[in-house]
Short mmCIF file of C-alpha atoms in Angstrom, two decimals:
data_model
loop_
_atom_site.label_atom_id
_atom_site.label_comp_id
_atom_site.label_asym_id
_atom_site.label_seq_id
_atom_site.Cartn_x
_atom_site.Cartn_y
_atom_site.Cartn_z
CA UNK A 116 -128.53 232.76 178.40
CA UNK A 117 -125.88 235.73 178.13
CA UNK A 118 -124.03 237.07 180.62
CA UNK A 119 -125.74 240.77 180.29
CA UNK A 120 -129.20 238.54 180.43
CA UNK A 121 -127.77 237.01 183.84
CA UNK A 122 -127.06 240.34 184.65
CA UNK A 123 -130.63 242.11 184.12
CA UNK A 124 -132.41 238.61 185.88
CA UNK A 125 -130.70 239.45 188.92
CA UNK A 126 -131.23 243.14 188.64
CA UNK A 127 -135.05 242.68 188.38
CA UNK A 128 -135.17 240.41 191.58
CA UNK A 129 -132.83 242.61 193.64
CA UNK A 130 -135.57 245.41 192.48
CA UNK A 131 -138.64 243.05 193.16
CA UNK A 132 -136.77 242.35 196.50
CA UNK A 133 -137.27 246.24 197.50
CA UNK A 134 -140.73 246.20 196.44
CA UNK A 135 -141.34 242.85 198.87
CA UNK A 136 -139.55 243.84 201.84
CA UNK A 137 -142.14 247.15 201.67
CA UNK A 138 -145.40 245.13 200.70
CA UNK A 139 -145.13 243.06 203.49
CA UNK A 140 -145.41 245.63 205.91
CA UNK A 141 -148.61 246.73 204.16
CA UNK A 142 -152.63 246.44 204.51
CA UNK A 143 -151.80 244.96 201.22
CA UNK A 144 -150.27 241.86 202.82
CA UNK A 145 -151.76 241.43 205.79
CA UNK A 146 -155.43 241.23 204.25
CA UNK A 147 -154.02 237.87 202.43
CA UNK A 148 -154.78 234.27 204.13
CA UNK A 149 -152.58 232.49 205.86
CA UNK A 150 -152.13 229.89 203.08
CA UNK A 151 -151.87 233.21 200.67
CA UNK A 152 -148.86 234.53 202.64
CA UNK A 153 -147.68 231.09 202.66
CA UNK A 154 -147.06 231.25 198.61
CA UNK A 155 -146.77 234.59 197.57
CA UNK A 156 -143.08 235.03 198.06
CA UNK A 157 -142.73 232.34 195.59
CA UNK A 158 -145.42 233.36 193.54
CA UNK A 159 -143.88 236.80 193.05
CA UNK A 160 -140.58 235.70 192.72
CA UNK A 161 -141.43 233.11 189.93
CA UNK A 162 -143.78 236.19 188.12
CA UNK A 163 -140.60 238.46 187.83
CA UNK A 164 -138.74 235.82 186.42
CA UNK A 165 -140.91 234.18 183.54
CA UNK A 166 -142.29 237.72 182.80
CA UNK A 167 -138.46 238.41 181.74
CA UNK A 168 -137.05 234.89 180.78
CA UNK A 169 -140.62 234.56 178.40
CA UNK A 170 -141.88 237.93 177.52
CA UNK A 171 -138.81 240.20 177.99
CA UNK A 172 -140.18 242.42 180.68
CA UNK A 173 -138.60 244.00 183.25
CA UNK A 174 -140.49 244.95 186.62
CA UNK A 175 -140.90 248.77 185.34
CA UNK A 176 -142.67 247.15 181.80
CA UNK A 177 -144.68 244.58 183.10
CA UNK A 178 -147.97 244.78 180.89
CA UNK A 179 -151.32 243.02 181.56
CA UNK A 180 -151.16 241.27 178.29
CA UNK A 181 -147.54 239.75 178.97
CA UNK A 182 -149.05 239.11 182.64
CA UNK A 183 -152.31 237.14 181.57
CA UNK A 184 -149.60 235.08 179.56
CA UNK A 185 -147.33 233.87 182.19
CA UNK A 186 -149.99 232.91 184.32
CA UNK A 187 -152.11 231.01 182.39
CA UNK A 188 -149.64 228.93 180.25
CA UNK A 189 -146.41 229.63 181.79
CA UNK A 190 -147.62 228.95 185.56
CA UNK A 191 -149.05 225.86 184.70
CA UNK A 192 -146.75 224.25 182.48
CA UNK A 193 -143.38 225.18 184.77
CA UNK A 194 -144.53 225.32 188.21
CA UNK A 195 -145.09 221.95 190.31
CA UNK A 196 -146.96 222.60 193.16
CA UNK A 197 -149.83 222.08 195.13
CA UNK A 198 -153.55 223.56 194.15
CA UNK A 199 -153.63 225.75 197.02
CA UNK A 200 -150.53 227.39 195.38
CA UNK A 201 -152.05 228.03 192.35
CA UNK A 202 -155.48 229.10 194.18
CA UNK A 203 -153.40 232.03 195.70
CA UNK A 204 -151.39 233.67 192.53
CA UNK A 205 -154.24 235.95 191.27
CA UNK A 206 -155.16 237.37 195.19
CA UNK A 207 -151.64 237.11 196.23
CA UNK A 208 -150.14 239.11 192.78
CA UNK A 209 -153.90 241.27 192.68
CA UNK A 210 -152.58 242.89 196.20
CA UNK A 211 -149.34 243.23 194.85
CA UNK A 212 -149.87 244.92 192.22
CA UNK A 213 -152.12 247.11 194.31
CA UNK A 214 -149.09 248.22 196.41
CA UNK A 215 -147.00 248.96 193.15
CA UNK A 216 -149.94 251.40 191.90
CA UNK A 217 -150.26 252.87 195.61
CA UNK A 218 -147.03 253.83 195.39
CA UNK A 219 -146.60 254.48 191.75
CA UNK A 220 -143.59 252.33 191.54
CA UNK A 221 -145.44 250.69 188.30
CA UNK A 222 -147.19 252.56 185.29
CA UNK A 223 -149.08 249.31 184.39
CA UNK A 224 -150.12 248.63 188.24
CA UNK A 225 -153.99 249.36 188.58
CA UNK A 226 -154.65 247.15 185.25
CA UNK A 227 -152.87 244.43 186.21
CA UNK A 228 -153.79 244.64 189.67
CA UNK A 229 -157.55 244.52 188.08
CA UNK A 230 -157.27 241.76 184.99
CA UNK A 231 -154.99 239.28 187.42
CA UNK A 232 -158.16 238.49 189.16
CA UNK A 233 -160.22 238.04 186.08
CA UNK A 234 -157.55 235.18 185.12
CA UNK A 235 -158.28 233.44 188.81
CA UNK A 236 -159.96 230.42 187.24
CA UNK A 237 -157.84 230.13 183.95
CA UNK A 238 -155.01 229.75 186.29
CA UNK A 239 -156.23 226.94 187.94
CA UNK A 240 -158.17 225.05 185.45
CA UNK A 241 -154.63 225.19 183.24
CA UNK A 242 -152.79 224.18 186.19
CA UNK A 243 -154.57 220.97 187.16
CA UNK A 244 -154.82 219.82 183.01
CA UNK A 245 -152.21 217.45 182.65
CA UNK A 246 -151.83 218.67 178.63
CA UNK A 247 -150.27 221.95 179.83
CA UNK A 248 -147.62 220.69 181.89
CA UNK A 249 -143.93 220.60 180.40
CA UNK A 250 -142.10 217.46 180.69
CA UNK A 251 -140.52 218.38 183.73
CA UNK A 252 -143.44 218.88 185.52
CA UNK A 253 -145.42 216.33 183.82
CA UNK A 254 -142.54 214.30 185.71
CA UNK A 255 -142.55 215.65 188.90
CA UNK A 256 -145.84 215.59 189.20
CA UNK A 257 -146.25 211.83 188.32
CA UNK A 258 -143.64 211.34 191.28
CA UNK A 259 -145.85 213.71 193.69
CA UNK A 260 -148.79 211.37 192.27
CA UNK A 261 -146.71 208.06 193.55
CA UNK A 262 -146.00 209.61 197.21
CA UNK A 263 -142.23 210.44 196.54
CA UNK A 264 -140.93 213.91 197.21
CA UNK A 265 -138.39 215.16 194.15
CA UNK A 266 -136.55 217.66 196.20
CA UNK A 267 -135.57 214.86 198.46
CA UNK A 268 -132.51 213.06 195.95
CA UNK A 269 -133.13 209.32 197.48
CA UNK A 270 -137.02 209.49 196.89
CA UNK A 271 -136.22 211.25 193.48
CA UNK A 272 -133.71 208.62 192.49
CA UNK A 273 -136.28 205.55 193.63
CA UNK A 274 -138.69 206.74 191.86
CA UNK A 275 -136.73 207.11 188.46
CA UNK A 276 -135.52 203.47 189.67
CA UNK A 277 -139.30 202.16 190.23
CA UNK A 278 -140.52 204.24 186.88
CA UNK A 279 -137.34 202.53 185.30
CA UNK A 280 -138.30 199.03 186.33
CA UNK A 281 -142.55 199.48 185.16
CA UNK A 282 -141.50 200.85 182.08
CA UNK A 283 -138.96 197.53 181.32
CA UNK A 284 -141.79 195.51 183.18
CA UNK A 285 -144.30 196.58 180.18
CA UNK A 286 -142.11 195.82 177.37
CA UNK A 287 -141.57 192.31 178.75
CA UNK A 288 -145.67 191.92 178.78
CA UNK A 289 -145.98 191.40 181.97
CA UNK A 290 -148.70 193.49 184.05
CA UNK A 291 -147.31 193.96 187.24
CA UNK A 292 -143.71 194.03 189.22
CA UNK A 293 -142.81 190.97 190.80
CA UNK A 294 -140.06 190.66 193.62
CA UNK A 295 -138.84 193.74 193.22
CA UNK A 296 -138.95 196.47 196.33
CA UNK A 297 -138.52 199.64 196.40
CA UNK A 298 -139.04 202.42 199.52
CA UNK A 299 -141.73 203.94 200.70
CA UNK A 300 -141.99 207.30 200.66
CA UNK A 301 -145.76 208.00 200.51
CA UNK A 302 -147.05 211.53 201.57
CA UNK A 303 -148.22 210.18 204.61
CA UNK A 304 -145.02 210.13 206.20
CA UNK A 305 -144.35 213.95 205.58
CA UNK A 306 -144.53 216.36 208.56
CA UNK A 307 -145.56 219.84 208.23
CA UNK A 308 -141.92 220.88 208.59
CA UNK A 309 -141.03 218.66 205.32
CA UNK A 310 -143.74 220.06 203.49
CA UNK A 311 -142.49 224.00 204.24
CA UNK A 312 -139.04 222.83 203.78
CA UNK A 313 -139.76 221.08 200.15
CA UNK A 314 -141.50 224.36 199.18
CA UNK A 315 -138.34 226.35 200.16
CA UNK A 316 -136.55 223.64 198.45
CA UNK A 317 -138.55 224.01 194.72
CA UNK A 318 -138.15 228.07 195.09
CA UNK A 319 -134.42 226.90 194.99
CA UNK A 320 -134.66 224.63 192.32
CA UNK A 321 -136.98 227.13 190.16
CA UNK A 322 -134.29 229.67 190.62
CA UNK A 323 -131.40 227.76 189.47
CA UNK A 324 -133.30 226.51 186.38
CA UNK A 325 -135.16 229.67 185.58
CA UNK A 326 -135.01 228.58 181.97
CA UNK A 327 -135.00 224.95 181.07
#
């Protein structure tokens, strides 16, 4: 990615940023549920991002036809998260977009506010079939599937370690792991606090790797 490219990426969130720190102070917001409120600061955030880094639109050009793109294949193949994530990005970015036409800060507004929420099961029909994910995700999500947390580096490192030893395990024939051990880090042991604090911890990650 190009400096200039750097450049605009950051210019479109610091503009996106504005929009946010109004919305929430809105009807707009405040109708959302708690879980929806939860999200949508990520969901927004990642929407400004792929609808530049995939279809070369900045905030004042987003178009309904780039829009129904990034959500149903570029959500679902880059975004690991939960269902209840994906569940909220057509109401959460719906009553966004309502807030951008309310305030004309958006030509497009008022149709994407209106085809976002015809997309609502696209979105998460693509995001729970495991043929849409990327490799990254297809990864993470294998991990989540185990019980180990891949924003935490020693649960992420014994799983590649455990994943490591199965995969050698197979190509000796043999059908399951024998005196080995490994941690456990199943989701059972996760507090609430974990789980908001791994969430915080993927917007991170999805920022620093907008494009990989």
């Amino acid at each position: 990615m190009s400096i200039n490219s750097d450049m605009q990426e950051e210019a479109n969130q610091d503009q996106v940023e504005r929009w946010w720190n109004e919305f929430v102070e809105t009807q707009h917001f405040f109708s959302l549920s708690v879980a929806e409120k939860d999200h949508a600061s990520f969901i927004i955030s990642g929407f400004t991002d792929y609808m530049y880094s995939y279809e070369g639109q900045e905030p004042d050009t987003w178009s309904p036809a780039a829009m129904e793109s990034v959500c149903t294949i570029i959500f679902p193949r880059k975004v690991t998260a939960d269902d209840e994530c994906f569940e909220a990005v057509a109401p959460v970015l719906s009553r966004f977009f309502r807030f951008l036409s309310e305030k004309a800060y958006q030509a497009h507004a008022a149709k994407l506010a209106e085809k976002v929420l015809t997309l609502q099961s696209r979105i998460i029909s693509a995001a729970k079939d495991p043929s849409n994910w990327g490799m990254a995700k297809s990864f993470a999500m294998n991990a989540e599937k185990s019980g180990y947390d891949i924003t935490d580096p020693l649960q992420s490192d014994a799983f590649i370690t455990n994943y490591n030893a199965q995969l050698y395990a197979g190509m000796m024939g043999r059908q399951m792991l024998t005196g080995l051990s490994f941690p456990d880090f199943g989701k059972n042991h996760r507090t609430e606090q974990q789980r908001k604090e791994k969430r915080k911890a993927q917007k991170a990650a999805r920022k620093k790797s907008r494009r990989r």
